[in-house]
Short mmCIF file of C-alpha atoms in Angstrom, two decimals:
data_model
loop_
_atom_site.label_atom_id
_atom_site.label_comp_id
_atom_site.label_asym_id
_atom_site.label_seq_id
_atom_site.Cartn_x
_atom_site.Cartn_y
_atom_site.Cartn_z
CA UNK A 22 20.97 26.11 5.43
CA UNK A 23 20.08 24.89 1.96
CA UNK A 24 18.09 27.43 0.01
CA UNK A 25 14.62 26.52 -1.18
CA UNK A 26 14.24 25.93 -4.90
CA UNK A 27 12.56 28.73 -6.85
CA UNK A 28 8.78 28.44 -7.15
CA UNK A 29 7.60 26.58 -10.23
CA UNK A 30 6.44 28.51 -13.23
CA UNK A 31 2.85 28.60 -14.41
CA UNK A 32 1.23 25.20 -14.73
CA UNK A 33 1.02 24.09 -18.33
CA UNK A 34 -1.70 21.69 -19.45
CA UNK A 35 -0.50 18.33 -20.79
CA UNK A 36 -0.01 18.07 -24.51
CA UNK A 37 -1.45 15.42 -26.77
CA UNK A 38 0.91 12.58 -27.58
CA UNK A 39 1.62 12.97 -31.32
CA UNK A 40 1.24 9.21 -31.76
CA UNK A 41 -2.53 9.50 -31.24
CA UNK A 42 -2.94 12.39 -33.65
CA UNK A 43 -4.67 10.18 -36.23
CA UNK A 44 -6.97 8.55 -33.66
CA UNK A 45 -9.14 11.35 -32.27
CA UNK A 46 -9.04 15.13 -32.74
CA UNK A 47 -9.48 16.03 -29.08
CA UNK A 48 -9.28 14.51 -25.57
CA UNK A 49 -13.06 14.69 -25.20
CA UNK A 50 -13.34 12.19 -28.05
CA UNK A 51 -11.49 9.61 -25.96
CA UNK A 52 -14.64 9.30 -23.83
CA UNK A 53 -16.52 7.74 -26.74
CA UNK A 54 -13.64 5.35 -27.37
CA UNK A 55 -14.08 3.73 -23.94
CA UNK A 56 -17.79 4.45 -23.56
CA UNK A 57 -18.94 0.84 -23.91
CA UNK A 58 -16.53 -0.47 -21.27
CA UNK A 59 -19.15 -0.75 -18.56
CA UNK A 60 -18.07 -1.91 -15.12
CA UNK A 61 -19.71 -5.28 -14.35
CA UNK A 62 -22.20 -5.48 -11.52
CA UNK A 63 -21.56 -7.73 -8.56
CA UNK A 64 -17.77 -7.42 -8.68
CA UNK A 65 -15.65 -6.88 -5.59
CA UNK A 66 -14.19 -3.45 -4.95
CA UNK A 67 -10.74 -4.78 -5.92
CA UNK A 68 -12.00 -5.90 -9.32
CA UNK A 69 -14.02 -2.72 -9.89
CA UNK A 70 -11.03 -0.54 -9.05
CA UNK A 71 -8.68 -2.46 -11.35
CA UNK A 72 -11.09 -2.33 -14.29
CA UNK A 73 -11.95 1.32 -13.82
CA UNK A 74 -8.26 2.22 -13.61
CA UNK A 75 -7.63 0.28 -16.81
CA UNK A 76 -10.39 2.12 -18.61
CA UNK A 77 -9.08 5.49 -17.45
CA UNK A 78 -5.55 4.61 -18.55
CA UNK A 79 -6.80 4.13 -22.09
CA UNK A 80 -8.58 7.46 -21.93
CA UNK A 81 -5.36 9.15 -20.80
CA UNK A 82 -3.29 7.49 -23.52
CA UNK A 83 -4.28 10.66 -25.40
CA UNK A 84 -1.43 12.26 -23.43
CA UNK A 85 0.85 9.23 -23.04
CA UNK A 86 0.64 6.56 -25.73
CA UNK A 87 2.11 3.82 -23.52
CA UNK A 88 -0.84 4.03 -21.11
CA UNK A 89 -2.86 1.93 -23.58
CA UNK A 90 -0.57 -1.06 -23.14
CA UNK A 91 -0.41 -0.56 -19.37
CA UNK A 92 -4.22 -0.51 -19.30
CA UNK A 93 -4.49 -4.01 -20.72
CA UNK A 94 -1.86 -5.49 -18.43
CA UNK A 95 -3.47 -3.85 -15.38
CA UNK A 96 -6.90 -5.26 -16.27
CA UNK A 97 -5.46 -8.77 -16.06
CA UNK A 98 -5.18 -8.40 -12.28
CA UNK A 99 -8.97 -8.26 -12.15
CA UNK A 100 -9.37 -11.13 -14.61
CA UNK A 101 -6.97 -13.40 -12.72
CA UNK A 102 -8.68 -12.62 -9.41
CA UNK A 103 -12.15 -13.45 -10.74
CA UNK A 104 -10.98 -16.59 -12.54
CA UNK A 105 -9.29 -17.94 -9.41
CA UNK A 106 -12.38 -17.24 -7.33
CA UNK A 107 -14.83 -18.77 -9.81
CA UNK A 108 -12.70 -21.85 -10.45
CA UNK A 109 -11.76 -22.16 -6.75
CA UNK A 110 -8.13 -22.69 -7.67
CA UNK A 111 -4.93 -20.76 -8.25
CA UNK A 112 -2.51 -21.15 -11.10
CA UNK A 113 -0.86 -19.39 -14.03
CA UNK A 114 -3.24 -17.12 -15.93
CA UNK A 115 -3.07 -19.15 -19.14
CA UNK A 116 -4.08 -22.28 -17.23
CA UNK A 117 -7.01 -20.47 -15.58
CA UNK A 118 -8.19 -19.21 -18.98
CA UNK A 119 -8.00 -22.76 -20.40
CA UNK A 120 -9.96 -24.21 -17.47
CA UNK A 121 -12.64 -21.54 -17.74
CA UNK A 122 -12.96 -22.24 -21.47
CA UNK A 123 -13.17 -26.01 -20.93
CA UNK A 124 -15.85 -25.43 -18.28
CA UNK A 125 -17.90 -23.32 -20.70
CA UNK A 126 -17.55 -20.20 -18.55
CA UNK A 127 -16.06 -18.16 -21.40
CA UNK A 128 -16.24 -18.68 -25.15
CA UNK A 129 -13.30 -19.90 -27.20
CA UNK A 130 -13.24 -16.60 -29.13
CA UNK A 131 -13.09 -14.64 -25.91
CA UNK A 132 -10.35 -16.90 -24.58
CA UNK A 133 -8.19 -16.10 -27.62
CA UNK A 134 -8.37 -12.37 -26.90
CA UNK A 135 -7.70 -12.91 -23.21
CA UNK A 136 -4.63 -14.96 -24.00
CA UNK A 137 -3.35 -12.25 -26.33
CA UNK A 138 -3.45 -9.85 -23.41
CA UNK A 139 -1.75 -12.43 -21.21
CA UNK A 140 1.05 -12.96 -23.75
CA UNK A 141 1.56 -9.22 -24.00
CA UNK A 142 1.93 -9.00 -20.23
CA UNK A 143 4.44 -11.85 -20.23
CA UNK A 144 6.36 -10.22 -23.06
CA UNK A 145 6.65 -7.00 -21.09
CA UNK A 146 7.89 -8.89 -18.04
CA UNK A 147 10.46 -10.76 -20.14
CA UNK A 148 11.63 -7.71 -22.08
CA UNK A 149 10.42 -9.02 -25.43
CA UNK A 150 7.57 -6.52 -25.82
CA UNK A 151 7.47 -2.74 -25.63
CA UNK A 152 5.24 -0.54 -23.49
CA UNK A 153 4.17 1.04 -26.77
CA UNK A 154 3.06 -2.30 -28.21
CA UNK A 155 -0.64 -1.41 -28.51
CA UNK A 156 -2.48 1.39 -30.22
CA UNK A 157 -5.31 2.69 -28.00
CA UNK A 158 -7.96 1.31 -30.34
CA UNK A 159 -6.48 -2.18 -30.06
CA UNK A 160 -6.15 -1.81 -26.30
CA UNK A 161 -9.89 -1.12 -26.15
CA UNK A 162 -10.56 -4.40 -27.99
CA UNK A 163 -8.49 -6.39 -25.49
CA UNK A 164 -10.00 -4.53 -22.55
CA UNK A 165 -13.49 -5.27 -23.84
CA UNK A 166 -12.62 -8.97 -23.78
CA UNK A 167 -11.59 -8.68 -20.14
CA UNK A 168 -14.72 -6.73 -19.20
CA UNK A 169 -16.92 -9.28 -21.01
CA UNK A 170 -15.13 -12.23 -19.44
CA UNK A 171 -15.45 -10.81 -15.93
CA UNK A 172 -19.17 -10.22 -16.48
CA UNK A 173 -19.62 -13.82 -17.62
CA UNK A 174 -17.60 -15.22 -14.74
CA UNK A 175 -19.65 -13.29 -12.19
CA UNK A 176 -22.91 -14.81 -13.37
CA UNK A 177 -24.37 -17.38 -10.97
CA UNK A 178 -23.76 -20.97 -12.04
CA UNK A 179 -26.71 -23.09 -13.14
CA UNK A 180 -26.29 -25.13 -9.99
CA UNK A 181 -27.10 -22.13 -7.85
CA UNK A 182 -29.87 -20.74 -9.98
CA UNK A 183 -30.33 -17.00 -9.62
CA UNK A 184 -28.08 -16.86 -6.58
CA UNK A 185 -30.82 -15.24 -4.49
CA UNK A 186 -32.09 -17.15 -1.51
CA UNK A 187 -35.81 -17.13 -0.68
CA UNK A 188 -36.98 -14.77 2.04
CA UNK A 189 -36.31 -16.18 5.48
CA UNK A 190 -33.40 -18.34 4.34
CA UNK A 191 -30.01 -17.23 5.61
CA UNK A 192 -27.24 -16.73 3.09
CA UNK A 193 -24.01 -18.66 3.74
CA UNK A 194 -22.06 -17.01 6.54
CA UNK A 195 -18.90 -17.49 4.51
CA UNK A 196 -20.07 -15.09 1.82
CA UNK A 197 -20.91 -12.39 4.35
CA UNK A 198 -17.50 -12.82 5.97
CA UNK A 199 -15.80 -12.57 2.57
CA UNK A 200 -17.70 -9.40 1.66
CA UNK A 201 -16.87 -7.95 5.07
CA UNK A 202 -13.14 -8.55 4.54
CA UNK A 203 -13.31 -7.00 1.06
CA UNK A 204 -15.13 -3.99 2.46
CA UNK A 205 -12.55 -3.51 5.20
CA UNK A 206 -9.83 -3.29 2.55
CA UNK A 207 -11.79 -1.02 0.21
CA UNK A 208 -10.99 2.69 0.16
CA UNK A 209 -13.84 5.08 0.84
CA UNK A 210 -14.63 6.94 -2.41
CA UNK A 211 -12.49 10.01 -2.94
CA UNK A 212 -14.39 13.27 -2.83
CA UNK A 213 -17.40 11.85 -0.98
CA UNK A 214 -16.29 12.44 2.60
CA UNK A 215 -18.66 14.90 4.23
CA UNK A 216 -21.16 14.50 1.39
CA UNK A 217 -24.84 14.41 2.32
CA UNK A 218 -27.32 12.90 -0.16
CA UNK A 219 -30.99 13.49 0.54
CA UNK A 220 -30.29 13.86 4.24
CA UNK A 221 -27.97 10.83 4.46
CA UNK A 222 -24.35 11.35 5.51
CA UNK A 223 -22.35 8.85 3.43
CA UNK A 224 -19.46 8.41 5.86
CA UNK A 225 -21.83 7.87 8.78
CA UNK A 226 -23.94 5.44 6.74
CA UNK A 227 -20.87 3.37 5.84
CA UNK A 228 -19.67 3.31 9.46
CA UNK A 229 -23.06 2.31 10.88
CA UNK A 230 -23.65 -0.50 8.37
CA UNK A 231 -20.11 -1.81 8.85
CA UNK A 232 -20.57 -1.83 12.63
CA UNK A 233 -23.88 -3.69 12.40
CA UNK A 234 -22.44 -6.28 10.01
CA UNK A 235 -19.49 -6.87 12.32
CA UNK A 236 -21.88 -7.39 15.23
CA UNK A 237 -23.83 -9.93 13.19
CA UNK A 238 -20.65 -11.82 12.35
CA UNK A 239 -19.33 -11.85 15.91
CA UNK A 240 -22.46 -12.72 17.85
CA UNK A 241 -25.66 -11.73 16.12
CA UNK A 242 -27.91 -8.69 16.27
CA UNK A 243 -30.49 -7.92 18.93
CA UNK A 244 -33.88 -6.38 18.11
CA UNK A 245 -32.49 -2.85 18.22
CA UNK A 246 -29.65 -3.77 15.90
CA UNK A 247 -32.00 -5.48 13.45
CA UNK A 248 -34.25 -2.43 13.31
CA UNK A 249 -31.26 -0.17 12.80
CA UNK A 250 -29.92 -2.38 10.00
CA UNK A 251 -33.21 -2.30 8.09
CA UNK A 252 -33.29 1.48 8.52
CA UNK A 253 -29.80 1.76 7.02
CA UNK A 254 -30.83 -0.52 4.13
CA UNK A 255 -33.67 1.91 3.41
CA UNK A 256 -31.10 4.74 3.37
CA UNK A 257 -28.92 2.77 0.95
CA UNK A 258 -31.91 2.27 -1.34
CA UNK A 259 -32.64 6.00 -1.18
CA UNK A 260 -29.16 7.20 -2.13
CA UNK A 261 -28.37 4.56 -4.79
CA UNK A 262 -30.05 6.42 -7.70
CA UNK A 263 -28.34 9.67 -6.66
CA UNK A 264 -24.75 8.43 -7.02
CA UNK A 265 -23.39 8.92 -10.53
CA UNK A 266 -19.66 8.24 -10.01
CA UNK A 267 -18.89 4.59 -10.84
CA UNK A 268 -16.57 3.66 -7.97
CA UNK A 269 -18.76 5.33 -5.34
CA UNK A 270 -21.87 3.65 -6.76
CA UNK A 271 -20.14 0.27 -6.63
CA UNK A 272 -18.88 0.89 -3.09
CA UNK A 273 -22.37 1.53 -1.76
CA UNK A 274 -23.96 -1.21 -3.88
CA UNK A 275 -21.58 -3.70 -2.28
CA UNK A 276 -22.34 -2.21 1.13
CA UNK A 277 -26.04 -2.79 0.49
CA UNK A 278 -25.42 -6.40 -0.57
CA UNK A 279 -23.51 -6.97 2.66
CA UNK A 280 -26.30 -5.36 4.69
CA UNK A 281 -28.91 -7.53 2.99
CA UNK A 282 -26.95 -10.69 3.75
CA UNK A 283 -26.63 -9.66 7.39
CA UNK A 284 -30.37 -8.96 7.58
CA UNK A 285 -31.49 -12.10 5.73
CA UNK A 286 -31.74 -14.40 8.80
CA UNK A 287 -34.20 -11.98 10.36
CA UNK A 288 -36.70 -11.86 7.49
CA UNK A 289 -39.89 -13.55 8.72
CA UNK A 290 -41.09 -16.50 6.67
CA UNK A 291 -44.33 -16.10 4.74
CA UNK A 292 -47.48 -17.58 6.31
#
């Protein structure tokens, strides 16, 4: 029988990468470096996860310099996804950026920064660029362009106004179905299983809303289901201000949007 390896020695904390020595004096100072990279509202869980991961990679470039370059390339997954959805077409990223610029969805200045990130990604894939190509401070500049572009692309178009339908008017079933599919693929927030906020069990709340939405999509809700859905929406409103972690807040904000869409056909018209 093969002997087990000896137990590892005491865990040593990671050391600062010497290449960031002139950037910040301590890891805590990396928080300020990425502090203005705010996750855009209204994004899908896929986009939120990609952007948040990118932001955290820059923060952790304090320990591994190359993470800064990886952060920018990873953020382009979110950008490409949002561009394709907004333009209702697929294609190479540089073409999508050009079409969004021509359509006035992003500014020309922003498009230049986005294309710099795209060319860096292509250079890495082709072996003409290094994983250490970007200093963290420059990575933040390129990430900010992606964050800003995604926020702009998620704004409702002028043709749809504010994007909010009047009370009593059902939202398109296609949007509810799309949100439902995104929610099915989304991971429940780490560390929040078994958590109770103001008397609301988060796992149970997610399961109940998901079940009600599925019933609405497959055949419609009866009176009991409608009442239950509005009760769960009230719970979502109650817990929203209590969630401080970004991914968890986005997860339940998207769940509330989905619940609202499912409930919209049952809002009585004003008399």
